[in-house]
GROMACS .gro file of N, CA and C in nm:
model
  504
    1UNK      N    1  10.909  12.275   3.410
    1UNK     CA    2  10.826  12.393   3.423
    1UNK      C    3  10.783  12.433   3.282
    2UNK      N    4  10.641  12.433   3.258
    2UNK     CA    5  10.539  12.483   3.137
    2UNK      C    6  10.641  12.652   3.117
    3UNK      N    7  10.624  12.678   2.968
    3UNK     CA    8  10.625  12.836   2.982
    3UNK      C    9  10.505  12.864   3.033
    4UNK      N   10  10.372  12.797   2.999
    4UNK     CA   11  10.273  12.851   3.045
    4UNK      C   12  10.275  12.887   3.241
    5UNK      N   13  10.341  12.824   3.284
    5UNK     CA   14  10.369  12.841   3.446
    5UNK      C   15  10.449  12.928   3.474
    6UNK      N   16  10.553  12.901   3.398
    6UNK     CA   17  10.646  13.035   3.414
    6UNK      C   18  10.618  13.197   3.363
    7UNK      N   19  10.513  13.166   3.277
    7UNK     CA   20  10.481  13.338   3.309
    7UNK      C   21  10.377  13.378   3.358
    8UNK      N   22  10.322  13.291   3.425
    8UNK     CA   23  10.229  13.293   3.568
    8UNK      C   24  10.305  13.311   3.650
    9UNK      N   25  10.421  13.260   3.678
    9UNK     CA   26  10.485  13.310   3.811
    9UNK      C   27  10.549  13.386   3.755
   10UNK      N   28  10.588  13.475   3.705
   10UNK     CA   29  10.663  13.582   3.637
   10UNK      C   30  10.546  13.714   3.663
   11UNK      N   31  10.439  13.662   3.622
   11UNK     CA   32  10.339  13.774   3.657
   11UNK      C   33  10.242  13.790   3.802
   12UNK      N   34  10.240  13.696   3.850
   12UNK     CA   35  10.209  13.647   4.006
   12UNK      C   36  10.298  13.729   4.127
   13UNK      N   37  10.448  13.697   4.039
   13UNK     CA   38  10.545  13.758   4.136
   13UNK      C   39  10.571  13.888   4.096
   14UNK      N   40  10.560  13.971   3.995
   14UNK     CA   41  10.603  14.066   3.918
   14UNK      C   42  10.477  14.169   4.000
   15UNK      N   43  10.356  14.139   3.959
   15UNK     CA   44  10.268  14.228   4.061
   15UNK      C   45  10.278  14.217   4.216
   16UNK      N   46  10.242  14.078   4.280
   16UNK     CA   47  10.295  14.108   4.443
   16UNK      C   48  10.425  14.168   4.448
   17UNK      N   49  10.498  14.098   4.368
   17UNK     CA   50  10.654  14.238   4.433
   17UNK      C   51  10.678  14.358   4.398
   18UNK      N   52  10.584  14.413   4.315
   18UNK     CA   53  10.551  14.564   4.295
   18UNK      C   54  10.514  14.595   4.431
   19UNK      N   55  10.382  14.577   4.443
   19UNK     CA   56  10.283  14.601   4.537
   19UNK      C   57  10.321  14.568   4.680
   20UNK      N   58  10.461  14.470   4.710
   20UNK     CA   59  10.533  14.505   4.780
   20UNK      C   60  10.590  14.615   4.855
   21UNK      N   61  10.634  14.645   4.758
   21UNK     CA   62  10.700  14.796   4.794
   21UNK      C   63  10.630  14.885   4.904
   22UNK      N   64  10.488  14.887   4.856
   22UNK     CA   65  10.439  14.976   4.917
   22UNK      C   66  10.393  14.935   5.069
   23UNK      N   67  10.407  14.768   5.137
   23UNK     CA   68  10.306  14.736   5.224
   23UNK      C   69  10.368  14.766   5.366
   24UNK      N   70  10.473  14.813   5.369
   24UNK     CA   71  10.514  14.855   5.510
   24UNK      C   72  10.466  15.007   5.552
   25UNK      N   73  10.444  15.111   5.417
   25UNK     CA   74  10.411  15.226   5.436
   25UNK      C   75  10.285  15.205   5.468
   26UNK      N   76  10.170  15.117   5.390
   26UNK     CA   77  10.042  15.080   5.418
   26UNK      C   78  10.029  15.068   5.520
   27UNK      N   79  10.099  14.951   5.606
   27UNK     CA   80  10.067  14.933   5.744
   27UNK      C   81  10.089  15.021   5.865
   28UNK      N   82  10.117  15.151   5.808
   28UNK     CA   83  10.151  15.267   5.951
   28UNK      C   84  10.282  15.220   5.984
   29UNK      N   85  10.417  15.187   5.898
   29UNK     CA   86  10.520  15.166   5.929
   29UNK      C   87  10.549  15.042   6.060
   30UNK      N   88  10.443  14.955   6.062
   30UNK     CA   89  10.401  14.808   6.149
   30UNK      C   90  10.559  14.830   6.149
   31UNK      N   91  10.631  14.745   6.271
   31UNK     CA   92  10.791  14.731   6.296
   31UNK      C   93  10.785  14.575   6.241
   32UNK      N   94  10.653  14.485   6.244
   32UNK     CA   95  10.666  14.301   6.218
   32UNK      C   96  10.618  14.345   6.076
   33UNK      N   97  10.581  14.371   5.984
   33UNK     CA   98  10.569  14.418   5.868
   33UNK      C   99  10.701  14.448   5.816
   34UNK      N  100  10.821  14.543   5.917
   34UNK     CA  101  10.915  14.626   5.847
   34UNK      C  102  10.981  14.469   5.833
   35UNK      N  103  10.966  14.377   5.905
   35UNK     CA  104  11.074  14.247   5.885
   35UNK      C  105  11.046  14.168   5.694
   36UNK      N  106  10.950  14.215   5.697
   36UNK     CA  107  10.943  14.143   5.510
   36UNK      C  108  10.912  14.216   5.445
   37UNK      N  109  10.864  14.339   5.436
   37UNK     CA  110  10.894  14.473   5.351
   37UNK      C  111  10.971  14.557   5.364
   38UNK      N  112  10.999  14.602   5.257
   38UNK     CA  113  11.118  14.760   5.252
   38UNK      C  114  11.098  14.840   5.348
   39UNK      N  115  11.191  14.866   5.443
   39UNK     CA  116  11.173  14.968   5.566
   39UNK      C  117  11.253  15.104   5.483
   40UNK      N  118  11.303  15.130   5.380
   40UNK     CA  119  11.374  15.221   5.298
   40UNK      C  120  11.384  15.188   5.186
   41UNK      N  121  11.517  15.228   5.145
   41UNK     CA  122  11.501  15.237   4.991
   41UNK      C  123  11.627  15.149   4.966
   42UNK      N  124  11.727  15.129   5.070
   42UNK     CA  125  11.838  15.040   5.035
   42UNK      C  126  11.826  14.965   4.940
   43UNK      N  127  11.924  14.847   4.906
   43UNK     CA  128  11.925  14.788   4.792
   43UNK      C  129  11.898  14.664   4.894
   44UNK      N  130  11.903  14.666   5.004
   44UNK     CA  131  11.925  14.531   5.083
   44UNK      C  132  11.770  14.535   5.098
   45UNK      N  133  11.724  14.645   5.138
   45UNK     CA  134  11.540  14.624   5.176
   45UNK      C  135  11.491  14.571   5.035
   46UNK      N  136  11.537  14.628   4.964
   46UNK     CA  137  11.481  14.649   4.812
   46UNK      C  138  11.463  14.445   4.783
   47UNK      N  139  11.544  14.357   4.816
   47UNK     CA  140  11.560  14.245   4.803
   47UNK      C  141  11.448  14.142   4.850
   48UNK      N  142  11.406  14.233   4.951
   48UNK     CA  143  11.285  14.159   5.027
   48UNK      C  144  11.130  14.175   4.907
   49UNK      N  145  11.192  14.284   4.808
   49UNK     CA  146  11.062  14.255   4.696
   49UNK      C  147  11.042  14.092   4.609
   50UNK      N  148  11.156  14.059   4.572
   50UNK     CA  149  11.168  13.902   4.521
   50UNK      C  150  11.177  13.812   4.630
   51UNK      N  151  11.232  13.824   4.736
   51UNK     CA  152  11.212  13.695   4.839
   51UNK      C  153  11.068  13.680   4.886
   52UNK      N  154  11.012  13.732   4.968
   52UNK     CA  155  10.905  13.716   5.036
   52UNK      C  156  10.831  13.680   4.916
   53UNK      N  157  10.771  13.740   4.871
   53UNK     CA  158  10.695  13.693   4.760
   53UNK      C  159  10.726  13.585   4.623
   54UNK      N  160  10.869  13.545   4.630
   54UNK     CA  161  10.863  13.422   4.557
   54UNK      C  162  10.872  13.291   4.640
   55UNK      N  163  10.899  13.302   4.772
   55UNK     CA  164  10.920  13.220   4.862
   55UNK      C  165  10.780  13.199   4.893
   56UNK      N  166  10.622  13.285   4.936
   56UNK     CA  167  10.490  13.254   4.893
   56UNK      C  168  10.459  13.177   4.821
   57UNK      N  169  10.485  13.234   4.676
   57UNK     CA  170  10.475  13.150   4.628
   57UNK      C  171  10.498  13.021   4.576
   58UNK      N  172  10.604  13.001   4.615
   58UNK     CA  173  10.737  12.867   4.613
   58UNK      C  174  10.638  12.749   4.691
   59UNK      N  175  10.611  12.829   4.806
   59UNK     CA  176  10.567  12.756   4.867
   59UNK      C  177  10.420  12.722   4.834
   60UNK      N  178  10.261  12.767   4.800
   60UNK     CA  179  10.191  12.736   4.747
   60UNK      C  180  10.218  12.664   4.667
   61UNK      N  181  10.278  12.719   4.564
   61UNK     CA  182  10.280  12.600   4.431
   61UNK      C  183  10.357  12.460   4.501
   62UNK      N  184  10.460  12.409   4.583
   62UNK     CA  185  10.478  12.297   4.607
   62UNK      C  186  10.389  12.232   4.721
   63UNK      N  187  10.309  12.329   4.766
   63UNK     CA  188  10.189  12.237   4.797
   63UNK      C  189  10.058  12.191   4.704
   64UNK      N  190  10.062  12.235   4.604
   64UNK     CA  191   9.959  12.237   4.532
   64UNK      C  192  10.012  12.125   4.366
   65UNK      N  193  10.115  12.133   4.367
   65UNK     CA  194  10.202  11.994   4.259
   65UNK      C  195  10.170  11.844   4.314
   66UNK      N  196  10.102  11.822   4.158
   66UNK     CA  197  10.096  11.689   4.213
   66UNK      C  198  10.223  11.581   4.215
   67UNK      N  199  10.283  11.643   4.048
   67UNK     CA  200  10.406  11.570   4.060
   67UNK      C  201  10.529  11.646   4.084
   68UNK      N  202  10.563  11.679   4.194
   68UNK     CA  203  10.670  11.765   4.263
   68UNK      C  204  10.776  11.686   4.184
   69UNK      N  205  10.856  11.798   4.168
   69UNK     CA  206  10.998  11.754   4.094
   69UNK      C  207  11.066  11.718   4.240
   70UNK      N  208  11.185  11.632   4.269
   70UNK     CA  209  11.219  11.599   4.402
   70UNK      C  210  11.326  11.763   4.413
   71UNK      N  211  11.372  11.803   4.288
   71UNK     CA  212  11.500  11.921   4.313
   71UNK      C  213  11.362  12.052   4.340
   72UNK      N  214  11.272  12.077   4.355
   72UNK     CA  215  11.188  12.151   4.318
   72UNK      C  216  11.238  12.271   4.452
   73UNK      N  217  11.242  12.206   4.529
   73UNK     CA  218  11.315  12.330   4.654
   73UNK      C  219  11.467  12.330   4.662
   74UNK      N  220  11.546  12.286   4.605
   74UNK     CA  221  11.663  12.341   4.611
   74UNK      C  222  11.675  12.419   4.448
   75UNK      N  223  11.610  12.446   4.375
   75UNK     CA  224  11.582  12.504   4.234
   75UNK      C  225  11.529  12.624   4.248
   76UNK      N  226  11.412  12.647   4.316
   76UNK     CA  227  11.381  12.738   4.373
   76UNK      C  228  11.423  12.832   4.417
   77UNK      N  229  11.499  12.762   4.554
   77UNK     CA  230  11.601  12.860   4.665
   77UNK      C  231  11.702  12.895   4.539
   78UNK      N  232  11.783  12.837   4.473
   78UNK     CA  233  11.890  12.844   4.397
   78UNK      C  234  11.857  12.997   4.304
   79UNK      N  235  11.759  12.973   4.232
   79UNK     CA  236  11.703  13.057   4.112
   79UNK      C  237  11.685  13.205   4.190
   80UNK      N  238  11.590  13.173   4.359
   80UNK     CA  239  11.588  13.301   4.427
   80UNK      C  240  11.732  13.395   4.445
   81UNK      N  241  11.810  13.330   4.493
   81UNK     CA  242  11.901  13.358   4.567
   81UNK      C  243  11.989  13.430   4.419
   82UNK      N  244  11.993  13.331   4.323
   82UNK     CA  245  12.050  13.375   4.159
   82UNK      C  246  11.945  13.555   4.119
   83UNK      N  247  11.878  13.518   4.132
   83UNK     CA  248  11.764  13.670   4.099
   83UNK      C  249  11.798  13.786   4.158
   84UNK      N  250  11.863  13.747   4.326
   84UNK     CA  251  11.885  13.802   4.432
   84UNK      C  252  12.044  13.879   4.369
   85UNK      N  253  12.114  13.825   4.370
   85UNK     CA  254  12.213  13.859   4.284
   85UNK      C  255  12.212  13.952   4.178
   86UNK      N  256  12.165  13.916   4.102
   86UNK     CA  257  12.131  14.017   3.964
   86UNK      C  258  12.056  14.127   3.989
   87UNK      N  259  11.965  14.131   4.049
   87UNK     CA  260  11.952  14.229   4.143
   87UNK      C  261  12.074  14.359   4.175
   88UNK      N  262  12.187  14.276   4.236
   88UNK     CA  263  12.260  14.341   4.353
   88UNK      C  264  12.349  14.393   4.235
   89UNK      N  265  12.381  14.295   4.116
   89UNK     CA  266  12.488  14.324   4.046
   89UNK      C  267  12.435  14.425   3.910
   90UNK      N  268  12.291  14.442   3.890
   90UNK     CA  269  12.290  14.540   3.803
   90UNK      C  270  12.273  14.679   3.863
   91UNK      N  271  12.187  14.741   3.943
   91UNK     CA  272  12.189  14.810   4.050
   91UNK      C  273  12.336  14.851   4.091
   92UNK      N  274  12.410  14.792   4.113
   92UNK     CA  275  12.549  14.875   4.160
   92UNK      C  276  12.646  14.885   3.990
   93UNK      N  277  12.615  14.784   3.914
   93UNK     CA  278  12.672  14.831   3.759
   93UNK      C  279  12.600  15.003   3.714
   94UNK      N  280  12.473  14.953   3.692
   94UNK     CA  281  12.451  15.084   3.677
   94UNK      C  282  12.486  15.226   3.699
   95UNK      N  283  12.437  15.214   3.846
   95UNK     CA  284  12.537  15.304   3.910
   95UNK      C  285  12.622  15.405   3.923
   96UNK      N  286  12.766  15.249   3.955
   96UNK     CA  287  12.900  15.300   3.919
   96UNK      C  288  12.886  15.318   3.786
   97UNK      N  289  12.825  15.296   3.674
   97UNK     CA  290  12.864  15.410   3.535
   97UNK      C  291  12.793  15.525   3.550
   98UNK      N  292  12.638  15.563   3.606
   98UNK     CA  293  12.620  15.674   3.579
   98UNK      C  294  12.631  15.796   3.706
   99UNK      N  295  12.669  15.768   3.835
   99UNK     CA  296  12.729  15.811   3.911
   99UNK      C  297  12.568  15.828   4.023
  100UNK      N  298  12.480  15.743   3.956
  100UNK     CA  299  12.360  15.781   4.072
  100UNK      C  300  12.233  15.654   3.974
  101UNK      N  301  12.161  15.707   4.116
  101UNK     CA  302  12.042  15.556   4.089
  101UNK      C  303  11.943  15.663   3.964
  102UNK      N  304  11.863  15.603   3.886
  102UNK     CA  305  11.762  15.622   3.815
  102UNK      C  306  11.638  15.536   3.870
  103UNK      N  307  11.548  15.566   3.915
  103UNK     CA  308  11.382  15.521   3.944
  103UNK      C  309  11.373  15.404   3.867
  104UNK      N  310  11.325  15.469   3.750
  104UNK     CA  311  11.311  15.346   3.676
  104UNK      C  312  11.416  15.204   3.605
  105UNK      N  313  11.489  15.249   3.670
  105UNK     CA  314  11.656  15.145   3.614
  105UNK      C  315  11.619  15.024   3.754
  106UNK      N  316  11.625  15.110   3.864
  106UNK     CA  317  11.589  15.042   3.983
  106UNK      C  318  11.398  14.966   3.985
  107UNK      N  319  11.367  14.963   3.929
  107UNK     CA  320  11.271  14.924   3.850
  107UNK      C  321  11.270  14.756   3.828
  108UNK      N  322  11.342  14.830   3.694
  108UNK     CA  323  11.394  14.727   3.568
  108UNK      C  324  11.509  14.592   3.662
  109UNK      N  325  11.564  14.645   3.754
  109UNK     CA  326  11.690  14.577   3.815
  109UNK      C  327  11.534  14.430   3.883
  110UNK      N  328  11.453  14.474   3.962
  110UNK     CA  329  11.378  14.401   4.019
  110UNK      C  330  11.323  14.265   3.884
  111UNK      N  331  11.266  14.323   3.753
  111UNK     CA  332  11.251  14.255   3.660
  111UNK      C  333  11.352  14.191   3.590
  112UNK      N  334  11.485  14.228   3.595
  112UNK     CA  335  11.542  14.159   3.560
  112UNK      C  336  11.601  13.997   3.661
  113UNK      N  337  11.602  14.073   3.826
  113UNK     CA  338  11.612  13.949   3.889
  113UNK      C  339  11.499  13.859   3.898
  114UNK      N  340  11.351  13.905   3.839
  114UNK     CA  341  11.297  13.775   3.832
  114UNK      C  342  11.316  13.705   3.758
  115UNK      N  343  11.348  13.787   3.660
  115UNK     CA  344  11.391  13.696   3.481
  115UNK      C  345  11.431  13.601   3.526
  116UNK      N  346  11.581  13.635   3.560
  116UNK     CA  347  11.696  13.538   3.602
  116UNK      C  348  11.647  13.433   3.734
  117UNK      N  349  11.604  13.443   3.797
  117UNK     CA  350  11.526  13.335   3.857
  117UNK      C  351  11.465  13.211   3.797
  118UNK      N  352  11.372  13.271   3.716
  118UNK     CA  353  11.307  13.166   3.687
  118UNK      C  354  11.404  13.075   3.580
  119UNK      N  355  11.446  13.184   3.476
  119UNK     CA  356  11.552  13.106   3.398
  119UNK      C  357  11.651  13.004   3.489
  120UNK      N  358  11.705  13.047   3.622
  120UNK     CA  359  11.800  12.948   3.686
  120UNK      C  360  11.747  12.796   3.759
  121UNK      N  361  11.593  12.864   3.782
  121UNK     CA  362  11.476  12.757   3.816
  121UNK      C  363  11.434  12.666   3.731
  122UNK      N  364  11.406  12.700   3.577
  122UNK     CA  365  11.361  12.587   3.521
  122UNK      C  366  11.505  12.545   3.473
  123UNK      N  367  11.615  12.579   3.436
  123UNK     CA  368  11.736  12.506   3.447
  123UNK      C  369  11.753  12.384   3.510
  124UNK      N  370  11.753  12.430   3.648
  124UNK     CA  371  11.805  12.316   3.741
  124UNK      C  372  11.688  12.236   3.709
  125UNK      N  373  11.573  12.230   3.743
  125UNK     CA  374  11.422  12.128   3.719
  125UNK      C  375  11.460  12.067   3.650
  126UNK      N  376  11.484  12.103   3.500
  126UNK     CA  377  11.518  12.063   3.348
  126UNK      C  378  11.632  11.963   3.347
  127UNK      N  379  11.721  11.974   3.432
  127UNK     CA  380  11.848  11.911   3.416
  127UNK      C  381  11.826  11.812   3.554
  128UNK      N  382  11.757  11.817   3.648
  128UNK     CA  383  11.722  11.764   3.748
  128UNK      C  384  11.868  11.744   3.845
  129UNK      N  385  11.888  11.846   3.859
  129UNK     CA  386  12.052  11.878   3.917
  129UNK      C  387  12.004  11.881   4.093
  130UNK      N  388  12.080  11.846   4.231
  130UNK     CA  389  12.058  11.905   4.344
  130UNK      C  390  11.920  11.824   4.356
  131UNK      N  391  11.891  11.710   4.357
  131UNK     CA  392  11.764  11.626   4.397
  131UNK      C  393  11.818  11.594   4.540
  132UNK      N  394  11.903  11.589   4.613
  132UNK     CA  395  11.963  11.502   4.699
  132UNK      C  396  11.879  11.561   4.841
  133UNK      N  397  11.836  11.462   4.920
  133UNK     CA  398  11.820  11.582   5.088
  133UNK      C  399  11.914  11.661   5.126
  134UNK      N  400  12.009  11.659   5.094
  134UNK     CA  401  12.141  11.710   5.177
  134UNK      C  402  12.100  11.816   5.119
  135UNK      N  403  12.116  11.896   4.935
  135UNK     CA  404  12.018  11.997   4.866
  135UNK      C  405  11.908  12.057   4.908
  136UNK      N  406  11.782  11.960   4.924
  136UNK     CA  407  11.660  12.015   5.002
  136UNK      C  408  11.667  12.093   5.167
  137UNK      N  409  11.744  12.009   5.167
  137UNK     CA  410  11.765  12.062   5.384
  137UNK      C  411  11.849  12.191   5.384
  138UNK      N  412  11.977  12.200   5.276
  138UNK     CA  413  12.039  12.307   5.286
  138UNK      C  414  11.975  12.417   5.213
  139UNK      N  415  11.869  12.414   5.105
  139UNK     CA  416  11.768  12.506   5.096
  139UNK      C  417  11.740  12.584   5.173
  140UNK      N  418  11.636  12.477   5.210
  140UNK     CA  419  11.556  12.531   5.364
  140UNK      C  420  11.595  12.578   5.466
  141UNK      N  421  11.751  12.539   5.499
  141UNK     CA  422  11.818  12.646   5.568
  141UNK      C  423  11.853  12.789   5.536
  142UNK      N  424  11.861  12.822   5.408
  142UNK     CA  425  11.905  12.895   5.365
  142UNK      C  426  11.817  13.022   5.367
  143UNK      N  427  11.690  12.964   5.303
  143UNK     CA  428  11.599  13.043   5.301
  143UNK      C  429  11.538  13.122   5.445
  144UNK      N  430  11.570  13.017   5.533
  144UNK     CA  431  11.529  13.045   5.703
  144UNK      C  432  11.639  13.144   5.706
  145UNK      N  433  11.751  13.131   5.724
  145UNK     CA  434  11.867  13.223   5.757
  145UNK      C  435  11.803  13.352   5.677
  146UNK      N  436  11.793  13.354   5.558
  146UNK     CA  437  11.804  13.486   5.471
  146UNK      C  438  11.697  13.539   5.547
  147UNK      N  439  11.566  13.452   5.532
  147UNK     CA  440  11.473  13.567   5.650
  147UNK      C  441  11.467  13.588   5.753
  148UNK      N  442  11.544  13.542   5.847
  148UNK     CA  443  11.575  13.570   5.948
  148UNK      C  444  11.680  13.732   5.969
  149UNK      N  445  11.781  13.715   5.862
  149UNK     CA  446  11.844  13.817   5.821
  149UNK      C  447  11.807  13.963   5.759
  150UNK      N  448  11.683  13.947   5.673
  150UNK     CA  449  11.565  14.048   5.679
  150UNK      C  450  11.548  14.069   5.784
  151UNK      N  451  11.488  14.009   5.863
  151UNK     CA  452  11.442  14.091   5.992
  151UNK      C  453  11.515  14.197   6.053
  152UNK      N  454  11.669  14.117   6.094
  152UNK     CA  455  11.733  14.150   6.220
  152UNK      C  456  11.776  14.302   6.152
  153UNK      N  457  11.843  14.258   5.994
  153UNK     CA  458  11.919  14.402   5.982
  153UNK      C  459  11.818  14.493   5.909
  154UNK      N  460  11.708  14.426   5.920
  154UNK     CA  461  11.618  14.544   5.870
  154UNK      C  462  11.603  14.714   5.964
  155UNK      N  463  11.657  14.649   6.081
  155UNK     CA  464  11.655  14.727   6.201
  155UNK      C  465  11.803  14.733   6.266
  156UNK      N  466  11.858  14.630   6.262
  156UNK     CA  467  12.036  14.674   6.288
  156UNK      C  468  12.100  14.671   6.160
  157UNK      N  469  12.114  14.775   6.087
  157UNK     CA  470  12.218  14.723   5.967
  157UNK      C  471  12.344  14.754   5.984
  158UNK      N  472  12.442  14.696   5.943
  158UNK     CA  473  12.533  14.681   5.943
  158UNK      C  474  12.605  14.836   5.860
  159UNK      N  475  12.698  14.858   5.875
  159UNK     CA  476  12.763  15.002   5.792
  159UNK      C  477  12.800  14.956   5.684
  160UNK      N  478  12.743  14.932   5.590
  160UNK     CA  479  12.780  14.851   5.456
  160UNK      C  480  12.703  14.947   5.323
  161UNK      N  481  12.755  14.954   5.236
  161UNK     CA  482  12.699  14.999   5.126
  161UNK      C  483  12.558  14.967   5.118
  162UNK      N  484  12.520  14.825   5.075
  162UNK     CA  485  12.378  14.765   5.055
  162UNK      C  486  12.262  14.802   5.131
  163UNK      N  487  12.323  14.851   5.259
  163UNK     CA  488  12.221  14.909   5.342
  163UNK      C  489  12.192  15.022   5.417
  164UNK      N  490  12.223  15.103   5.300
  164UNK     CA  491  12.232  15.255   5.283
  164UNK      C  492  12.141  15.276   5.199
  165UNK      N  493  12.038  15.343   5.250
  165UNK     CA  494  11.947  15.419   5.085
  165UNK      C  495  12.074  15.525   4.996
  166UNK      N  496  12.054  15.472   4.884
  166UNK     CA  497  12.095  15.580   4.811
  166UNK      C  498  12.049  15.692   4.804
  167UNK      N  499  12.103  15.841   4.739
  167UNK     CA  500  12.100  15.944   4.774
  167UNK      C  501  11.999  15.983   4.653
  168UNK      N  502  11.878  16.046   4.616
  168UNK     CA  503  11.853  16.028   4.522
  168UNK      C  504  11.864  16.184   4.445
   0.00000   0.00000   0.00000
């Protein structure tokens, strides 16, 4: 991966997953909308800002490569799912030190899990780690499950911290 690509998708994804945020309110609160946009403010809705929209684009760009790296979808999923994380883990660091969310920290948490994405993405590419089908197939499962999992608890959530709006 070019830097020149990577901060195309850094900025590709950085504006759609802004502009995220807002597309479930756009749509008159659509209920098939609430399945890939934020139906609240949770940290769990909040997640669907880096998936849906790097998984778009994941997917364009590996239709559009001519020379597909063979790890290119298990690098991907990997880097998402890594972003996804950092996400979860600065957001609740924060936090627990200052005893409540800040706007713009929750912000910054979204930019920092793309950071870390792409950094875990051109990693694996770079090192050509996880080429195997067994890698690619368990991707693609993965990614199916997680959105599938958007959906369901977008609307049943579970009594769990993550899917609680915080109090602001």
């Amino acid at each position: 991966m070019k830097k020149s690509s990577a901060l195309l998708e850094f900025l590709i994804i950085g504006i759609v997953g802004t502009l995220w945020h807002f597309i479930y309110e756009w749509s008159g609160d659509n209920a098939v909308v609430g399945i890939i946009a934020p139906v609240n403010e949770s940290v769990w809705e909040h997640l669907k800002l880096l998936f849906f929209p790097t998984v778009i684009y994941s997917v364009i760009e590996y239709l559009i490569l001519k020379d597909r790296p063979e790890n290119y979808i298990a690098a991907s999923t990997l880097g998402l799912f890594a972003g996804m994380l950092a996400i979860v883990t600065f957001f609740y660091t924060y936090t627990g030190i200052l005893g409540y969310n800040v706007s713009a920290l929750d912000i910054l948490s979204f930019f920092i899990g793309l950071f870390t994405m792409l950094i875990i993405k051109k990693r694996i590419l770079r090192k050509k780690a996880f080429c195997s089908k067994t890698a690619k197939y368990a991707s693609l499962f993965f990614i199916i499950l997680v959105a599938f999992l958007f959906g369901f608890w977008s609307y049943n959530p579970p009594s769990i911290a993550i899917f609680t709006p915080p109090v602001m």
